[in-house]
Coordinates of C-alpha atoms and ligand atoms in Angstrom, one line a residue:
M1 CA 0.0 0.0 0.0
K2 CA 1.0 3.6 -0.3
A3 CA 1.6 5.5 2.9
I4 CA 3.1 8.7 4.0
E5 CA 6.1 8.0 6.2
V6 CA 8.3 10.3 8.3
H7 CA 11.9 9.0 8.5
K8 CA 13.3 12.1 10.2
F9 CA 11.6 14.9 12.1
G10 CA 11.6 18.2 10.2
A11 CA 9.9 20.4 7.7
P12 CA 6.8 19.4 5.7
E13 CA 9.0 17.8 3.0
V14 CA 9.9 14.9 5.4
L15 CA 6.4 13.6 4.6
E16 CA 7.2 11.1 1.8
V17 CA 5.1 8.6 0.0
H18 CA 6.4 5.1 0.5
E19 CA 5.3 1.7 -0.8
I20 CA 5.0 -0.5 2.3
P21 CA 3.3 -3.9 3.1
T22 CA -0.4 -3.7 3.9
P23 CA -0.8 -4.7 7.6
K24 CA -2.9 -7.7 8.6
P25 CA -5.4 -7.4 11.5
G26 CA -4.5 -9.5 14.6
P27 CA -6.9 -10.5 17.3
G28 CA -9.1 -7.5 18.3
Q29 CA -8.0 -5.5 15.3
M30 CA -9.5 -4.3 12.1
L31 CA -8.0 -3.1 8.8
V32 CA -9.6 0.0 7.4
R33 CA -9.5 1.1 3.8
I34 CA -8.9 4.9 4.3
R35 CA -11.0 7.1 2.0
A36 CA -10.1 10.4 3.7
A37 CA -7.6 11.4 6.4
G38 CA -8.0 14.5 8.5
V39 CA -5.1 16.9 8.8
N40 CA -4.8 18.4 12.3
P41 CA -2.3 21.1 13.5
Y42 CA -0.8 18.6 16.0
D43 CA 0.2 16.4 13.1
T44 CA 2.6 19.2 12.1
Y45 CA 4.0 19.6 15.6
M46 CA 4.6 15.9 15.8
R47 CA 6.3 15.8 12.4
S48 CA 8.6 18.7 13.3
G49 CA 9.7 16.8 16.5
T50 CA 8.6 19.6 18.8
Y51 CA 5.5 17.8 20.3
P52 CA 5.7 16.2 23.7
I53 CA 4.7 12.9 22.0
K54 CA 7.5 11.7 19.7
P55 CA 6.7 8.5 17.8
A56 CA 9.4 6.0 16.9
L57 CA 10.7 6.6 13.4
P58 CA 9.7 5.9 10.8
Y59 CA 6.0 6.5 11.4
T60 CA 2.8 7.3 9.4
P61 CA 1.0 10.5 10.8
G62 CA -2.7 11.0 11.4
S63 CA -5.3 10.0 14.0
D64 CA -8.4 11.0 12.1
A65 CA -9.9 9.3 9.1
A66 CA -12.9 7.7 7.6
G67 CA -13.3 4.7 5.3
T68 CA -14.6 1.1 5.2
V69 CA -13.6 -2.0 7.1
E70 CA -11.5 -4.1 4.8
A71 CA -10.8 -7.1 7.1
V72 CA -11.4 -8.1 10.6
G73 CA -9.2 -9.9 13.1
Q74 CA -10.1 -12.8 15.4
G75 CA -12.6 -12.1 18.2
T76 CA -13.8 -8.8 16.8
K77 CA -17.6 -8.1 16.7
K78 CA -18.1 -4.3 16.5
F79 CA -18.0 -4.1 12.7
K80 CA -17.9 -6.4 9.6
A81 CA -16.1 -6.0 6.3
G82 CA -17.7 -3.2 4.2
D83 CA -19.0 -1.2 7.2
R84 CA -18.4 2.6 7.1
V85 CA -16.4 3.8 10.0
Y86 CA -14.4 6.8 11.3
T87 CA -11.2 6.5 13.4
A88 CA -10.2 8.0 16.7
K89 CA -6.5 7.2 16.6
T90 CA -5.2 4.0 14.9
L91 CA -2.3 1.7 15.5
T92 CA -0.5 2.5 12.2
G93 CA -1.5 6.1 11.2
T94 CA -4.1 7.4 8.9
Y95 CA -2.1 9.1 6.1
A96 CA -2.2 5.9 4.1
E97 CA -4.3 3.7 1.9
Y98 CA -5.0 1.3 4.8
A99 CA -4.7 1.6 8.6
L100 CA -4.8 -1.0 11.3
A101 CA -6.9 -0.1 14.3
D102 CA -8.1 -1.7 17.5
E103 CA -11.8 -2.2 17.1
S104 CA -12.3 0.2 20.1
Q105 CA -10.7 3.0 17.9
L106 CA -13.4 2.7 15.3
Y107 CA -16.9 4.2 15.3
A108 CA -19.9 4.0 12.9
L109 CA -20.0 6.6 10.1
P110 CA -23.6 7.3 9.1
D111 CA -24.5 7.0 5.4
K112 CA -25.4 10.7 5.2
I113 CA -21.9 11.8 6.3
S114 CA -19.2 11.7 3.6
F115 CA -15.8 10.1 4.1
A116 CA -14.2 13.6 3.9
Q117 CA -16.5 14.8 6.6
G118 CA -15.9 11.7 8.7
A119 CA -12.1 12.5 8.6
G120 CA -13.0 15.7 10.5
L121 CA -14.7 14.1 13.5
W122 CA -12.5 12.9 16.3
V123 CA -10.0 15.7 17.0
P124 CA -12.2 18.7 16.1
Y125 CA -15.5 17.5 17.7
G126 CA -13.8 15.6 20.5
T127 CA -11.9 18.8 21.4
A128 CA -15.0 21.0 21.1
Y129 CA -17.1 18.7 23.3
T130 CA -14.4 18.3 25.9
A131 CA -13.9 22.1 26.1
L132 CA -17.6 22.9 26.4
H133 CA -18.8 20.1 28.6
H134 CA -15.9 18.8 30.7
H135 CA -13.9 22.0 31.3
A136 CA -16.1 25.1 30.7
M137 CA -19.2 23.3 32.0
A138 CA -21.1 25.6 29.7
R139 CA -24.8 26.2 30.3
A140 CA -27.6 27.3 28.0
G141 CA -28.0 31.0 28.1
E142 CA -24.3 31.7 28.7
T143 CA -22.3 33.8 26.3
L144 CA -19.4 32.1 24.5
L145 CA -16.5 33.5 22.6
I146 CA -14.9 31.1 20.1
H147 CA -11.6 32.8 19.5
G148 CA -10.8 31.2 16.2
A149 CA -14.1 30.0 14.9
S150 CA -13.2 29.3 11.2
G151 CA -11.1 26.1 11.5
G152 CA -11.7 22.5 12.4
V153 CA -12.2 22.9 16.2
G154 CA -13.9 26.3 15.9
T155 CA -16.6 25.3 13.4
A156 CA -17.3 22.2 15.5
A157 CA -17.6 24.3 18.6
V158 CA -19.9 26.8 16.9
Q159 CA -22.3 24.0 15.9
M160 CA -22.2 22.3 19.2
A161 CA -22.6 25.5 21.3
R162 CA -25.6 26.7 19.3
A163 CA -27.3 23.4 19.8
M164 CA -26.6 23.7 23.6
G165 CA -28.4 27.1 23.7
L166 CA -25.4 29.4 24.2
T167 CA -25.0 32.8 22.6
V168 CA -22.1 32.3 20.2
I169 CA -19.6 35.0 19.3
G170 CA -16.9 33.8 16.8
T171 CA -13.8 35.3 15.3
A172 CA -11.9 34.6 12.1
G173 CA -9.2 36.3 10.1
T174 CA -10.8 36.5 6.7
A175 CA -14.1 37.5 5.3
R176 CA -14.6 33.9 4.1
G177 CA -13.9 32.5 7.5
M178 CA -16.2 35.0 9.2
E179 CA -19.0 34.0 6.8
L180 CA -18.4 30.3 7.6
A181 CA -18.7 30.9 11.3
K182 CA -21.9 32.8 10.8
Q183 CA -23.3 30.2 8.5
E184 CA -22.6 27.5 11.1
G185 CA -24.5 29.4 13.8
A186 CA -22.4 32.1 15.4
Q187 CA -24.8 35.1 16.1
Y188 CA -21.9 37.6 16.1
V189 CA -18.7 37.4 14.2
F190 CA -15.6 39.6 14.4
D191 CA -12.3 39.8 12.5
H192 CA -9.4 39.0 14.9
T193 CA -6.9 40.8 12.7
K194 CA -8.7 44.2 13.1
T195 CA -7.7 46.6 15.9
G196 CA -10.5 47.3 18.4
Y197 CA -12.5 44.1 17.8
T198 CA -12.4 43.1 21.4
E199 CA -14.2 46.3 22.4
E200 CA -16.8 45.4 19.9
I201 CA -17.1 42.0 21.5
L202 CA -17.7 43.6 24.9
K203 CA -20.3 45.9 23.5
V204 CA -22.3 42.8 22.3
T205 CA -22.5 41.6 25.9
G206 CA -23.7 45.0 27.0
G207 CA -20.5 45.4 29.0
R208 CA -21.3 42.4 31.1
G209 CA -18.5 40.3 29.7
I210 CA -18.1 36.8 28.3
D211 CA -18.9 33.7 30.3
V212 CA -16.7 31.2 28.4
V213 CA -13.8 31.7 25.9
L214 CA -12.6 28.8 23.8
E215 CA -9.1 30.0 22.9
M216 CA -7.3 28.7 19.8
L217 CA -4.2 30.9 20.1
A218 CA -3.5 31.5 23.8
N219 CA 0.0 32.9 23.4
V220 CA -1.5 35.8 21.4
N221 CA -4.9 36.3 23.2
L222 CA -4.9 35.1 26.8
A223 CA -4.1 38.5 28.4
T224 CA -7.0 40.1 26.4
D225 CA -9.3 37.2 27.0
L226 CA -9.1 37.8 30.8
R227 CA -10.2 41.4 30.4
L228 CA -13.2 40.2 28.4
L229 CA -14.5 37.8 31.1
A230 CA -17.7 38.2 33.1
T231 CA -17.7 37.3 36.8
Y232 CA -17.1 33.6 37.2
G233 CA -15.9 33.5 33.5
R234 CA -13.7 30.7 32.2
V235 CA -11.1 30.7 29.5
I236 CA -10.4 27.2 28.1
V237 CA -7.0 27.0 26.4
I238 CA -7.3 24.7 23.4
G239 CA -4.5 26.0 21.2
N240 CA -1.2 27.6 22.1
R241 CA 2.1 28.2 20.3
G242 CA 4.3 30.1 22.7
E243 CA 4.4 32.2 25.9
I244 CA 2.5 35.2 27.1
T245 CA 2.4 37.5 30.1
I246 CA -0.9 37.9 31.9
N247 CA -2.1 40.0 34.8
P248 CA -3.5 37.5 37.3
R249 CA -5.5 40.4 39.0
E250 CA -7.9 40.2 36.0
L251 CA -8.8 36.7 37.2
M252 CA -9.0 37.7 40.9
S253 CA -11.4 40.6 40.4
R254 CA -13.7 38.4 38.3
R255 CA -13.4 35.1 40.3
A256 CA -12.4 33.8 36.9
A257 CA -10.5 30.7 35.8
V258 CA -8.2 29.5 33.1
R259 CA -8.1 25.8 32.2
G260 CA -6.3 23.9 29.6
F261 CA -6.4 20.3 28.4
T262 CA -5.2 17.9 25.7
L263 CA -7.6 15.6 24.0
W264 CA -4.9 12.9 24.1
A265 CA -5.5 12.5 27.8
A266 CA -9.2 11.8 27.4
T267 CA -10.2 8.8 29.6
E268 CA -12.1 5.8 28.2
A269 CA -15.3 7.1 29.9
E270 CA -14.9 10.6 28.4
S271 CA -14.2 9.1 24.9
T272 CA -17.3 7.0 25.1
E273 CA -19.3 10.1 26.1
I274 CA -17.8 12.1 23.2
H275 CA -18.6 9.5 20.6
A276 CA -22.2 9.2 21.9
A277 CA -22.5 12.9 21.5
I278 CA -21.0 12.9 18.0
A279 CA -23.4 10.1 16.9
A280 CA -26.4 11.9 18.2
G281 CA -25.3 15.2 16.6
L282 CA -24.7 13.6 13.2
D283 CA -28.0 11.9 13.4
N284 CA -30.1 15.0 14.3
G285 CA -28.1 17.3 12.0
T286 CA -26.7 19.7 14.6
L287 CA -23.1 18.5 13.7
R288 CA -22.1 18.9 10.1
P289 CA -18.3 18.7 9.6
I290 CA -17.1 21.3 7.1
V291 CA -14.5 20.2 4.6
G292 CA -12.7 23.2 3.1
K293 CA -10.0 21.5 1.1
E294 CA -9.4 18.0 -0.3
L295 CA -5.8 17.1 -1.5
P296 CA -4.3 13.8 -2.8
L297 CA -2.2 11.9 -0.3
K298 CA 1.0 12.9 -2.0
D299 CA 0.3 16.5 -1.2
A300 CA 0.7 15.9 2.5
P301 CA 3.5 18.4 2.7
R302 CA 1.3 21.1 1.2
A303 CA -1.5 20.1 3.6
H304 CA 0.9 20.7 6.5
Q305 CA 1.8 24.1 5.2
D306 CA -1.8 25.1 4.6
V307 CA -3.1 24.0 8.0
M308 CA -0.6 26.3 9.7
A309 CA -1.3 29.2 7.4
P310 CA -3.9 32.0 8.2
G311 CA -7.3 31.8 6.4
A312 CA -8.7 28.6 7.9
F313 CA -11.9 27.2 6.4
G314 CA -13.1 24.1 8.2
K315 CA -11.0 20.9 7.6
I316 CA -8.2 20.0 5.2
V317 CA -8.4 16.3 4.3
L318 CA -6.1 14.0 2.3
L319 CA -7.5 11.5 -0.1
P320 CA -5.4 8.3 -0.4
Ligands
LIG1 P1 -7.3 25.2 12.3 O1 -8.3 24.4 11.6 O2 -6.0 25.4 11.6 O3 -7.9 26.6 12.7 C1 -7.1 27.5 13.4 C2 -8.0 28.6 13.9 O4 -7.2 29.6 14.7 C3 -8.7 29.4 12.8 O5 -10.0 29.7 13.2 C4 -7.8 30.6 12.8 O6 -8.5 31.7 12.2 C5 -7.6 30.8 14.2 N1 -6.7 31.9 14.5 C6 -5.6 32.3 13.8 N2 -5.1 33.4 14.3 C7 -5.8 33.7 15.4 C8 -5.8 34.8 16.4 N3 -4.9 35.8 16.4 N4 -6.7 34.8 17.4 C9 -7.7 33.8 17.4 N5 -7.7 32.8 16.5 C10 -6.8 32.8 15.5 O7 -6.9 24.4 13.6 P2 -7.9 23.6 14.6 O8 -7.8 22.2 14.3 O9 -9.2 24.3 14.7 O10 -7.1 23.8 16.0 C11 -7.0 25.1 16.6 C12 -5.9 25.1 17.6 O11 -6.2 24.2 18.7 C13 -4.5 24.6 17.1 O12 -3.5 25.3 17.7 C14 -4.5 23.1 17.5 O13 -3.1 22.7 17.7 C15 -5.2 23.2 18.9 N6 -5.8 22.0 19.3 C16 -5.7 21.5 20.5 C17 -6.3 20.4 21.0 C18 -6.2 20.0 22.4 O14 -6.3 18.8 22.7 N7 -5.9 20.9 23.3 C19 -7.1 19.6 20.1 C20 -7.3 20.1 18.8 C21 -6.6 21.3 18.4 P3 -8.1 32.4 10.7 O15 -7.3 31.4 10.0 O16 -9.5 32.6 10.1 O17 -7.3 33.6 11.1

């Protein structure tokens, strides 16, 4: 099979197409024919060798994908050959024509959800769910700022939060991204590249402040986020690419909190809950993954450049 392999950590060009043996499913495992693989920012951190998790080399990147079950190993019962599935991590990596997975890493993909959309489920929706439910403990009627609402996690959070009854304020850096956030349900949208936009956000709340901020770029925005918070406000750090100075007094005067998490650390119980919520949302139409760009597998280096560039628009997926 064809697979992207990383033989040394480095720039996007280290993502090379290799011809390698197609794996065979052992007991408890299934082989998935990958139809689309989701590209997430952390794939790029891992490839560069700067991520806390460093896979043994060579490795095939990717945790998110959708496709069909090709073959099943002994003792498996969750799916049969031909079933449509999406992945939440795999054993061998998803940037490939086939991936081996424990059956516990596979979930049913409804017929109405395309493979490309299915490749944008686990990390984006799992992260949005964890942030809103497990860390922000967001409640209907609260005001939510999604600071970075045009990308994978942001669009997932917009859809989820609207369905939960929150008032959703989103930001994006392009007119196209702002339009997308609005289309997916954000009641107010601002351009995070324009000076003065945070004052406009405060105006929307009537000066009361934001209850919950989901932050995609904390090293740029955390200090400002604290000044936007209402009493008992919470900032949930989802994305961060550096350091920042904050004034802790902004937290004290508001009885506010900052929390961070990684989806990697989700427990089995949390994962079960996340997949149940995804299944329900896909079924009732509140969750609709947005695919902004489809690229052939060999263009993985370009996909890694694009996912780190400004101008996000839903998900970038690779088609093996
Ligand atoms: P993505 O699809 O590339 O989207 C990035 C988002 O960040 C876009 O909405 C982008 O907006 C926005 N952004 C860019 N500059 C910004 C600024 N100055 N202020 C606010 N937002 C800004 O990435 P993603 O998959 O949504 O992930 C978002 C971040 O969360 C990444 O850093 C990723 O590594 C992280 N993440 C963390 C976890 C976790 O477990 N904690 C899980 C998933 C993702 P424009 O492009 O429109 O400017």
